[in-house]
PDB file of C-alpha atoms in Angstrom:
ATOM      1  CA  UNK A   1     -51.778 -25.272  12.280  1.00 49.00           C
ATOM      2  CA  UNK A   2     -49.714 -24.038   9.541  1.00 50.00           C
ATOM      3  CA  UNK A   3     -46.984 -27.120   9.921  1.00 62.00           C
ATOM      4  CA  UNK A   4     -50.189 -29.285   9.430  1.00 67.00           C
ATOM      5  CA  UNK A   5     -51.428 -27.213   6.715  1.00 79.00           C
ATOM      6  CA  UNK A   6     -48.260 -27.596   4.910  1.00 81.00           C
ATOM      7  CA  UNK A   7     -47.985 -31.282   5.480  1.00 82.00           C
ATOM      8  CA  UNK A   8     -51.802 -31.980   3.638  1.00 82.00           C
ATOM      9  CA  UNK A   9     -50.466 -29.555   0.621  1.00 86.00           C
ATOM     10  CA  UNK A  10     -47.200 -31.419  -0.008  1.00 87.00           C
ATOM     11  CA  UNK A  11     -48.935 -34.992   0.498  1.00 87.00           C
ATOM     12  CA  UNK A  12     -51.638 -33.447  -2.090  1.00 90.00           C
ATOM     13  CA  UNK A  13     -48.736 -32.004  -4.596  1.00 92.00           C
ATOM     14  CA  UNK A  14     -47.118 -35.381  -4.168  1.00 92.00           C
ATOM     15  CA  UNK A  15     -50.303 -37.433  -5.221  1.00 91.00           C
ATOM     16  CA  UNK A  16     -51.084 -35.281  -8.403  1.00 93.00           C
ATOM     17  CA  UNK A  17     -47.360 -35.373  -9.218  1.00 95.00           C
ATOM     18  CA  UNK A  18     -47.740 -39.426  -9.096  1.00 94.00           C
ATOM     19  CA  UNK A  19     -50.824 -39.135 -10.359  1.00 94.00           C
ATOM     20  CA  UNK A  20     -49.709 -37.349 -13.785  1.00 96.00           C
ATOM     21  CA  UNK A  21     -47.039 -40.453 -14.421  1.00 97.00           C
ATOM     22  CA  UNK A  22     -49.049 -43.316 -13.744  1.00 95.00           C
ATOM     23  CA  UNK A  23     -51.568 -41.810 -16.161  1.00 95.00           C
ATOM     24  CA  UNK A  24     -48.909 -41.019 -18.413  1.00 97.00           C
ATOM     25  CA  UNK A  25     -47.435 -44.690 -18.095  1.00 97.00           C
ATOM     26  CA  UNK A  26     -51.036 -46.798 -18.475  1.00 94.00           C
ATOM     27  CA  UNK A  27     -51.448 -44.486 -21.620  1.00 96.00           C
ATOM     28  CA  UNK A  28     -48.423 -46.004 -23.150  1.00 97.00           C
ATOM     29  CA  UNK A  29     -49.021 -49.458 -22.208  1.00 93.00           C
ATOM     30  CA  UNK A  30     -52.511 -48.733 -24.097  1.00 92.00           C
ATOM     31  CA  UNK A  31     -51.401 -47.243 -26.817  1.00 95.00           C
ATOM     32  CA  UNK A  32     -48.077 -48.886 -27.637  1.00 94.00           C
ATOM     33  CA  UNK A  33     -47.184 -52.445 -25.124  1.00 89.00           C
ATOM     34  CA  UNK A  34     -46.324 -53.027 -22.144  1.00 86.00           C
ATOM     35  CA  UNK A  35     -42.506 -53.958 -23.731  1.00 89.00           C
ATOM     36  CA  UNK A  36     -42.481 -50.003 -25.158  1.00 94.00           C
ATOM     37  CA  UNK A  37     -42.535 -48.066 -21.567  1.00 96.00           C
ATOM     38  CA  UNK A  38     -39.925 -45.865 -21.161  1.00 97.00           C
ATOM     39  CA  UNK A  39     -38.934 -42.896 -18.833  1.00 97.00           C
ATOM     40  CA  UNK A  40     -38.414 -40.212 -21.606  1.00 96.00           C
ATOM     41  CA  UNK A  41     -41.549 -41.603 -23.024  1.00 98.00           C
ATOM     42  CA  UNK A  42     -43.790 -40.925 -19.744  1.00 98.00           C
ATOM     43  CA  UNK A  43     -41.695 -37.524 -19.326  1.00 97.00           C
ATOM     44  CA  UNK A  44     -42.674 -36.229 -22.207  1.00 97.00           C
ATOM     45  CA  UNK A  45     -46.701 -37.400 -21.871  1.00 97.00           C
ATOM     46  CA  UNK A  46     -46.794 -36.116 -18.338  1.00 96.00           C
ATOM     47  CA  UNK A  47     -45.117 -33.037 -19.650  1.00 95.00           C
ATOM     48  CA  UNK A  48     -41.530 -32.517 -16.966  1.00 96.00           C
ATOM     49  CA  UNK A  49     -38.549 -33.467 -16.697  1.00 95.00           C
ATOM     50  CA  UNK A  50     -37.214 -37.230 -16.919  1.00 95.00           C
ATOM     51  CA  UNK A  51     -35.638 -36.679 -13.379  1.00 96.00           C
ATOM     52  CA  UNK A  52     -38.475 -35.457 -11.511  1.00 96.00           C
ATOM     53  CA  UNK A  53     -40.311 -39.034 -11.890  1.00 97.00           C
ATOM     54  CA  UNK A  54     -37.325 -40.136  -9.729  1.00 97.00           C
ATOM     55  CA  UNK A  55     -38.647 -37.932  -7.134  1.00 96.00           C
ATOM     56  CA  UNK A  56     -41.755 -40.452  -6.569  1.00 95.00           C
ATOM     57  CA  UNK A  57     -40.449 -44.004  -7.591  1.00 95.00           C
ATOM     58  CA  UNK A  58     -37.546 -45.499  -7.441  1.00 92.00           C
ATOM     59  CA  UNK A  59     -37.147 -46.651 -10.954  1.00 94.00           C
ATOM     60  CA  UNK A  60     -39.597 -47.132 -14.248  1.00 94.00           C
ATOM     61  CA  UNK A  61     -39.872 -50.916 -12.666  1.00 92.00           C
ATOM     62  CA  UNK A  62     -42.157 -49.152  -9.808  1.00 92.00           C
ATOM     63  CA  UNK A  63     -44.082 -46.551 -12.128  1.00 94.00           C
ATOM     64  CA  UNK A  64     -44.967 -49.480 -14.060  1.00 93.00           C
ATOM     65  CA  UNK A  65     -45.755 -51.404 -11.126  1.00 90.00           C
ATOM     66  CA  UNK A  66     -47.964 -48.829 -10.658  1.00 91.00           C
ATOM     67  CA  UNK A  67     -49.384 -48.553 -13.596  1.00 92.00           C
ATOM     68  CA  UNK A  68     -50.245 -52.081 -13.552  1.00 88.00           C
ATOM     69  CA  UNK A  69     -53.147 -51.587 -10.426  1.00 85.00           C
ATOM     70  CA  UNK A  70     -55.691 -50.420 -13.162  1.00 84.00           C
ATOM     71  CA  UNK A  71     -55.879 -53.871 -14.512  1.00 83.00           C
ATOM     72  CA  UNK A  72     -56.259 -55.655 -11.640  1.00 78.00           C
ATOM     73  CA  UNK A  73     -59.066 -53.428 -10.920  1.00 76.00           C
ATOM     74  CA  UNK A  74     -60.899 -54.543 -13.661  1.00 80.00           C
ATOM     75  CA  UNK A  75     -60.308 -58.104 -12.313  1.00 82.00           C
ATOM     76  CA  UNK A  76     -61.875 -57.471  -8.947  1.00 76.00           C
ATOM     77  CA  UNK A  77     -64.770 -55.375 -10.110  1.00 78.00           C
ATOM     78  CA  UNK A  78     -65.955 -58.861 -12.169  1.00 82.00           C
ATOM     79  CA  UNK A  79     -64.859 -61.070  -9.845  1.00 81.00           C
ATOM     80  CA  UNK A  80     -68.139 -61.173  -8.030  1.00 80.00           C
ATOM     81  CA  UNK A  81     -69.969 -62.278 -11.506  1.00 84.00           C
ATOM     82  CA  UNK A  82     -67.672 -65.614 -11.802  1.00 86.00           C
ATOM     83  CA  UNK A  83     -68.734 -66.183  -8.114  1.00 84.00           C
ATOM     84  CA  UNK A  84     -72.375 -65.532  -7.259  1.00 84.00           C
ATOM     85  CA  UNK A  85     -73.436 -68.697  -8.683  1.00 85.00           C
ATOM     86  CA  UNK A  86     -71.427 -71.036  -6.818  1.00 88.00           C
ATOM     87  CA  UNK A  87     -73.087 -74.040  -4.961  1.00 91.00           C
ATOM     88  CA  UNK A  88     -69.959 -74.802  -3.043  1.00 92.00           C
ATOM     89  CA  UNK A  89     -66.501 -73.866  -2.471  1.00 91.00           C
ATOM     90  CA  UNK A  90     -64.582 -75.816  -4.348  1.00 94.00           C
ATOM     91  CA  UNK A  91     -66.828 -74.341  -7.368  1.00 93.00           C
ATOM     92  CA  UNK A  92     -65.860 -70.660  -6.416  1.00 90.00           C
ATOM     93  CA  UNK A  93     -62.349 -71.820  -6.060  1.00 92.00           C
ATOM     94  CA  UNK A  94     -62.407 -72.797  -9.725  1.00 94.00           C
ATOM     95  CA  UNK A  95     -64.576 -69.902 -10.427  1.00 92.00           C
ATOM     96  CA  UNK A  96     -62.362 -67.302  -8.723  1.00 90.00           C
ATOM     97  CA  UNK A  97     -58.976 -68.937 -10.544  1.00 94.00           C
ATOM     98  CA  UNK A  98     -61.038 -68.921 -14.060  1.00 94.00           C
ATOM     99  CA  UNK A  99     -61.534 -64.980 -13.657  1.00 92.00           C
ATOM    100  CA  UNK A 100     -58.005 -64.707 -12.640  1.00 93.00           C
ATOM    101  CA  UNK A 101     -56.943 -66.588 -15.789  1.00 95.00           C
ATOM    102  CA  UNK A 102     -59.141 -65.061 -18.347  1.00 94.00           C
ATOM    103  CA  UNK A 103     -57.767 -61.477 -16.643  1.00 93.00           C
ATOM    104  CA  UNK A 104     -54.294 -62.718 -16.608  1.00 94.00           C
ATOM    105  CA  UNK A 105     -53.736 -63.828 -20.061  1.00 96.00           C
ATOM    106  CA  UNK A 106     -55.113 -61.397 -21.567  1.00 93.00           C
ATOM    107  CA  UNK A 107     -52.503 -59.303 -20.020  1.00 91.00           C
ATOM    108  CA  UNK A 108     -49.845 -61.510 -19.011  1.00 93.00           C
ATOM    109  CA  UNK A 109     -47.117 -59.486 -18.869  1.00 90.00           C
ATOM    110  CA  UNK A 110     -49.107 -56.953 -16.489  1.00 89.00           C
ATOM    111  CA  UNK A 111     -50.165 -59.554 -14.044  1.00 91.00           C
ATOM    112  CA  UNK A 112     -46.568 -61.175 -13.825  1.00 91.00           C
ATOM    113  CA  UNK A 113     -45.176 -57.580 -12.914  1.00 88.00           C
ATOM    114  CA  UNK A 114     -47.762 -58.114 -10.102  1.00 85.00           C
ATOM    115  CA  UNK A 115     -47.388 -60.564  -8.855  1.00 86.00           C
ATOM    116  CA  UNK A 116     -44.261 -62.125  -9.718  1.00 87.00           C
ATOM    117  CA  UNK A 117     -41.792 -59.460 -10.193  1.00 83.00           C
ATOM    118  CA  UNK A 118     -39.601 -56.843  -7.540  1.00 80.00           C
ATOM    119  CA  UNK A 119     -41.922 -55.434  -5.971  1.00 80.00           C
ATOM    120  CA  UNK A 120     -45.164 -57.910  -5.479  1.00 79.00           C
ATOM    121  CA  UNK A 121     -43.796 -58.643  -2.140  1.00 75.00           C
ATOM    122  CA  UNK A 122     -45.236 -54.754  -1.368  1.00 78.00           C
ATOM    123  CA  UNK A 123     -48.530 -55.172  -3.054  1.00 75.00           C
ATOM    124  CA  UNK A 124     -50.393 -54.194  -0.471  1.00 74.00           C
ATOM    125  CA  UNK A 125     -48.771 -51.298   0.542  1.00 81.00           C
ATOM    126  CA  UNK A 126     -48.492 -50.065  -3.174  1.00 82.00           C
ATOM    127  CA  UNK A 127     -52.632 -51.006  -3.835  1.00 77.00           C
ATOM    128  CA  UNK A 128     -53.223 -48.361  -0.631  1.00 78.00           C
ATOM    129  CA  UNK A 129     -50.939 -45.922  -2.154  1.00 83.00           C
ATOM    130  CA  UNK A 130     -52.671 -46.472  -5.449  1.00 81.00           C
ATOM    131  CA  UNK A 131     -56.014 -45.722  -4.250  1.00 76.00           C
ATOM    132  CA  UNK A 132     -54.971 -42.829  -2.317  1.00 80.00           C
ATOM    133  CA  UNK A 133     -54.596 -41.138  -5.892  1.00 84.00           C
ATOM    134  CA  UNK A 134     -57.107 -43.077  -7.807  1.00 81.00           C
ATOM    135  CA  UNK A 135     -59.712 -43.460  -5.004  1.00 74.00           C
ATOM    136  CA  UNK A 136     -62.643 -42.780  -7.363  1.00 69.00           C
ATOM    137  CA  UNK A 137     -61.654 -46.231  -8.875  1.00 65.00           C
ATOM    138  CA  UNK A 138     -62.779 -47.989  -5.952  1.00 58.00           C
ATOM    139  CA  UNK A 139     -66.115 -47.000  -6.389  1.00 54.00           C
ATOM    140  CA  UNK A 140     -68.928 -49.297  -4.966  1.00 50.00           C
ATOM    141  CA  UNK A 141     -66.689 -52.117  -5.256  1.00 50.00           C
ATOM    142  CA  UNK A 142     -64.029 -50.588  -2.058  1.00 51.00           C
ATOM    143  CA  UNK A 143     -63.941 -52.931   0.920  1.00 52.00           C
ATOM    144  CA  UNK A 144     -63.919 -56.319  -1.458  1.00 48.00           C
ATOM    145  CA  UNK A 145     -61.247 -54.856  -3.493  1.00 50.00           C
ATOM    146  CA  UNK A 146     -59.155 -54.123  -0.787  1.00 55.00           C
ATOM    147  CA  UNK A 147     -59.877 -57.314   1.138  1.00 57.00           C
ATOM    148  CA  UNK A 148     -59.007 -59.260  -2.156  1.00 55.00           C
ATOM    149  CA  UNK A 149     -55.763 -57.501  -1.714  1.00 56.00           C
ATOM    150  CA  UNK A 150     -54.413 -57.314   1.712  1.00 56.00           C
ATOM    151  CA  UNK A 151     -52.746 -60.590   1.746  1.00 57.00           C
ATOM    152  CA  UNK A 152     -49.058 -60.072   1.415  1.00 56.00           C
ATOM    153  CA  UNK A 153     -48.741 -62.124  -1.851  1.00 70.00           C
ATOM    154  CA  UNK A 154     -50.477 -64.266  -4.084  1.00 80.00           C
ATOM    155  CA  UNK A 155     -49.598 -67.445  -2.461  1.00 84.00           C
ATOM    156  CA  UNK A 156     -51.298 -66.068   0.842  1.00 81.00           C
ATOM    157  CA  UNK A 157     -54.734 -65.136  -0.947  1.00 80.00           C
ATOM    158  CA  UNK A 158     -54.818 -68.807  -2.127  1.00 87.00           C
ATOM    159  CA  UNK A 159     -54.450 -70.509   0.257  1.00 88.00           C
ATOM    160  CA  UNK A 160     -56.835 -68.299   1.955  1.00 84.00           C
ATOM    161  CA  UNK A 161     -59.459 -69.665  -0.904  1.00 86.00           C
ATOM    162  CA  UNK A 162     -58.144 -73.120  -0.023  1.00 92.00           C
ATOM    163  CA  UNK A 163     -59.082 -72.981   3.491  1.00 92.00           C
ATOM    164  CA  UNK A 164     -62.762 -73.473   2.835  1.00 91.00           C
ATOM    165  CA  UNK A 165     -62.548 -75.919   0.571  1.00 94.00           C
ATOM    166  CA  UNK A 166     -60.820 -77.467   3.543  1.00 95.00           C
ATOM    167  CA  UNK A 167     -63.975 -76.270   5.695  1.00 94.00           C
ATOM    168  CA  UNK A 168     -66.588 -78.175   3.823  1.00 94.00           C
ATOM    169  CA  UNK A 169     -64.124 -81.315   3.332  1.00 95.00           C
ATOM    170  CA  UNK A 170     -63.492 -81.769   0.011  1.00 96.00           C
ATOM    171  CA  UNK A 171     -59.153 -81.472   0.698  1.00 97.00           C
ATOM    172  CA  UNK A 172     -57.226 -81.939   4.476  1.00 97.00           C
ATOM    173  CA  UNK A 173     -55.949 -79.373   6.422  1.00 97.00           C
ATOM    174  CA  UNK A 174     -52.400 -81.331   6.158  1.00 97.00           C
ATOM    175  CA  UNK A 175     -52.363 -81.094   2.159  1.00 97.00           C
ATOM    176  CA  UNK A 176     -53.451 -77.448   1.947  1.00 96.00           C
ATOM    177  CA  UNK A 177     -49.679 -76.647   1.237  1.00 96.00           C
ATOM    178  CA  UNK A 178     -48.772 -78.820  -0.989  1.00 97.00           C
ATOM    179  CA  UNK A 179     -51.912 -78.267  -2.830  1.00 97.00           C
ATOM    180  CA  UNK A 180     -51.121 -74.070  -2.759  1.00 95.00           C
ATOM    181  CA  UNK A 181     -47.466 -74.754  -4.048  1.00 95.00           C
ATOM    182  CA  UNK A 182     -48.498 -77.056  -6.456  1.00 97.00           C
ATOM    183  CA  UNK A 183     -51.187 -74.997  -7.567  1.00 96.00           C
ATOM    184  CA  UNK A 184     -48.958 -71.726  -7.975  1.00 94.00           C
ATOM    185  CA  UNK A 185     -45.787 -73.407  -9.927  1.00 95.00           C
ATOM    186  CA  UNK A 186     -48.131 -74.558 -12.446  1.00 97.00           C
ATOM    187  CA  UNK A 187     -49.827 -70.452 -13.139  1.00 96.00           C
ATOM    188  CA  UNK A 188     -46.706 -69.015 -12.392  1.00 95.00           C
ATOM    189  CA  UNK A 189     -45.016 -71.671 -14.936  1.00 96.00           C
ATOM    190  CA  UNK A 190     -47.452 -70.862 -17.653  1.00 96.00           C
ATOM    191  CA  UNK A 191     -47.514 -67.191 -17.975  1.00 96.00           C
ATOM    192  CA  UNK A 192     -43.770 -66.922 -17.116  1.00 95.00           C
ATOM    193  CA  UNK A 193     -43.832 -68.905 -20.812  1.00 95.00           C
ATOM    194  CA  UNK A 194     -46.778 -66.982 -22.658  1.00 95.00           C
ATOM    195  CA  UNK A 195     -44.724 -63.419 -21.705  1.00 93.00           C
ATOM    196  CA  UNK A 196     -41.294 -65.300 -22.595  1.00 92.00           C
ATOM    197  CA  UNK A 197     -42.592 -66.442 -25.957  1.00 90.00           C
ATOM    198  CA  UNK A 198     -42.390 -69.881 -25.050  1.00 92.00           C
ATOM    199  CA  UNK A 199     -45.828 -70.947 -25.809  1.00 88.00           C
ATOM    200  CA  UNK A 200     -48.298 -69.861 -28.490  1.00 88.00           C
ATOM    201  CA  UNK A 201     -51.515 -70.492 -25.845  1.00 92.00           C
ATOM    202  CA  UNK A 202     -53.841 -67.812 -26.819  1.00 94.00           C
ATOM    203  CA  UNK A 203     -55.682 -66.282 -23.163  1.00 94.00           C
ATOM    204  CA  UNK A 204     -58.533 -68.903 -23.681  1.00 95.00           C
ATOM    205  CA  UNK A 205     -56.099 -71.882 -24.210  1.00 96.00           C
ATOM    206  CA  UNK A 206     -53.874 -70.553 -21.345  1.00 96.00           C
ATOM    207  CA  UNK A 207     -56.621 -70.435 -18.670  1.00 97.00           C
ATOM    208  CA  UNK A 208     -58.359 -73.674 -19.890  1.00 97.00           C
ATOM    209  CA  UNK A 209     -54.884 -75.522 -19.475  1.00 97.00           C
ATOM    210  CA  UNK A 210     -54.020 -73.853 -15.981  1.00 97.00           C
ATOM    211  CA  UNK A 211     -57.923 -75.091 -14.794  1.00 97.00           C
ATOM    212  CA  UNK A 212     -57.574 -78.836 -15.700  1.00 97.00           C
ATOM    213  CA  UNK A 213     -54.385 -79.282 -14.055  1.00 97.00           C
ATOM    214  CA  UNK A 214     -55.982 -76.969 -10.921  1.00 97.00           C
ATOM    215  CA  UNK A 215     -58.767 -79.789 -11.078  1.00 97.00           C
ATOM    216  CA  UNK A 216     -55.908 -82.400 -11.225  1.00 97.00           C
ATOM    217  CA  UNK A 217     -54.254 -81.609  -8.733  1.00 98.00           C
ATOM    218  CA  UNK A 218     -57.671 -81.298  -6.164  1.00 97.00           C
ATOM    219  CA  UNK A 219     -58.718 -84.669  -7.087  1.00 97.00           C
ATOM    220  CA  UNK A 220     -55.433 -85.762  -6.247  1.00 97.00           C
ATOM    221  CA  UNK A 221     -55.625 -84.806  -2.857  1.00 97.00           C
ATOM    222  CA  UNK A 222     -59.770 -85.242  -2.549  1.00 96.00           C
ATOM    223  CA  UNK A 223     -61.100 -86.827   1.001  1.00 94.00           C
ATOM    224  CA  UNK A 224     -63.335 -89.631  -0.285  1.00 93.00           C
ATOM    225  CA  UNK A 225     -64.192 -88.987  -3.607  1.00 93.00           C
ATOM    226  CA  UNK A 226     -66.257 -85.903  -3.017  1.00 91.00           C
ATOM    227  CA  UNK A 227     -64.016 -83.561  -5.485  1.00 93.00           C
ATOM    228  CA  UNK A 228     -64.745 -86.479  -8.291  1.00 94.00           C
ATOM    229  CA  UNK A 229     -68.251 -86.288  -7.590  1.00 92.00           C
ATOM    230  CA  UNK A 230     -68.648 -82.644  -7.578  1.00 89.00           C
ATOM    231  CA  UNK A 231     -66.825 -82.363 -10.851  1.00 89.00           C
ATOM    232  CA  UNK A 232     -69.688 -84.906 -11.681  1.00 84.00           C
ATOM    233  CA  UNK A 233     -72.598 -82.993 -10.492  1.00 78.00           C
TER     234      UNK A 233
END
């Protein structure tokens, strides 16, 4: 009983201990850019020593990674108001990558840390851990947040999408690939240049170019014209 006991108190010290850097780091990204995060900098808002945060993460790449759950949080809480009104799947496709866009260019530097960087391979594993701290951020939104979530990367949740556009036969099973690569080269592409600084695309222009190549690259692959014709419709 008392080995148990002591287990739930360290796991709860640990937590609150994680808990006061992450905080720490999301108020700097807030307050001052993403580019200005530094460990003395969340030391010294979480109040101890710069060491101790390397008692919970392995380096400030993982605190920010971290960090970086909050916003897509605010993704998946929305996400259901881009997609309630679709008539088919194809349109929530679109619908679901326009949320992503407008969410991911206005924070593009966030979203590639997400996704793209060290440690997106261990998304999932990182969203549970988030949670665990923050689980009052869940809120009524819990099980489609975490199903959003649990593929291993991003490349796995699309194609997911893709498979029922596949379903209602508007692409072919055999394409679905090539359609996902395609598809994920040209976002990745994009906001890799917005956070370089190689494009000027404000968050609208970004997202409005990533959609008409999206659309592009469906009707290039469409099974008798029905992706034209839904475009039309």
């Amino acid at each position: 009983m008392y080995s148990k006991t002591s287990e739930v108190k360290k796991r709860m010290q640990k937590i609150r201990m994680m808990s006061y850097f992450i905080e720490a780091t999301q108020k700097i990204i807030e307050e001052q850019g993403f580019e200005n995060v530094t460990i003395r900098k969340v030391s010294d808002i979480a109040g101890y020593n710069s060491a101790t945060i390397y008692n919970y993460f392995e380096n400030l790449e993982h605190l920010v990674f971290f960090a970086s759950m909050k916003y897509l949080r605010e993704y998946s809480r929305n996400l259901s108001s881009y997609t309630k009104g679709a008539r088919n799947s194809l349109e929530k496709y679109l619908n679901i990558w326009s949320a992503f866009c407008r969410y991911s260019f206005e924070r593009p530097q966030v979203f590639y840390t997400i996704f793209f960087d060290k440690f997106s391979c261990s998304l999932p594993d990182i969203v549970e851990q988030y949670y665990e701290i923050f689980s009052e951020e869940l809120g009524e939104h819990k099980d489609s947040t975490l199903l959003m979530l649990q593929k291993k990367n991003i490349y796995a949740r699309n194609k997911a999408i893709l498979e029922d556009c596949v379903a209602e036969g508007y692409i072919r099973a055999d394409d679905i690939d090539a359609i996902n690569e395609m598809s994920m080269l040209i976002y990745q592409s994009l906001l890799s240049r917005v956070v370089d600084g190689q494009a000027s695309y404000n968050a609208d222009e970004a997202s409005s170019k990533t959609l008409e190549y999206l659309k592009r690259i469906l009707i290039s692959y469409q099974v008798d014209e029905k992706v034209t014709r839904a475009f039309e419709n």
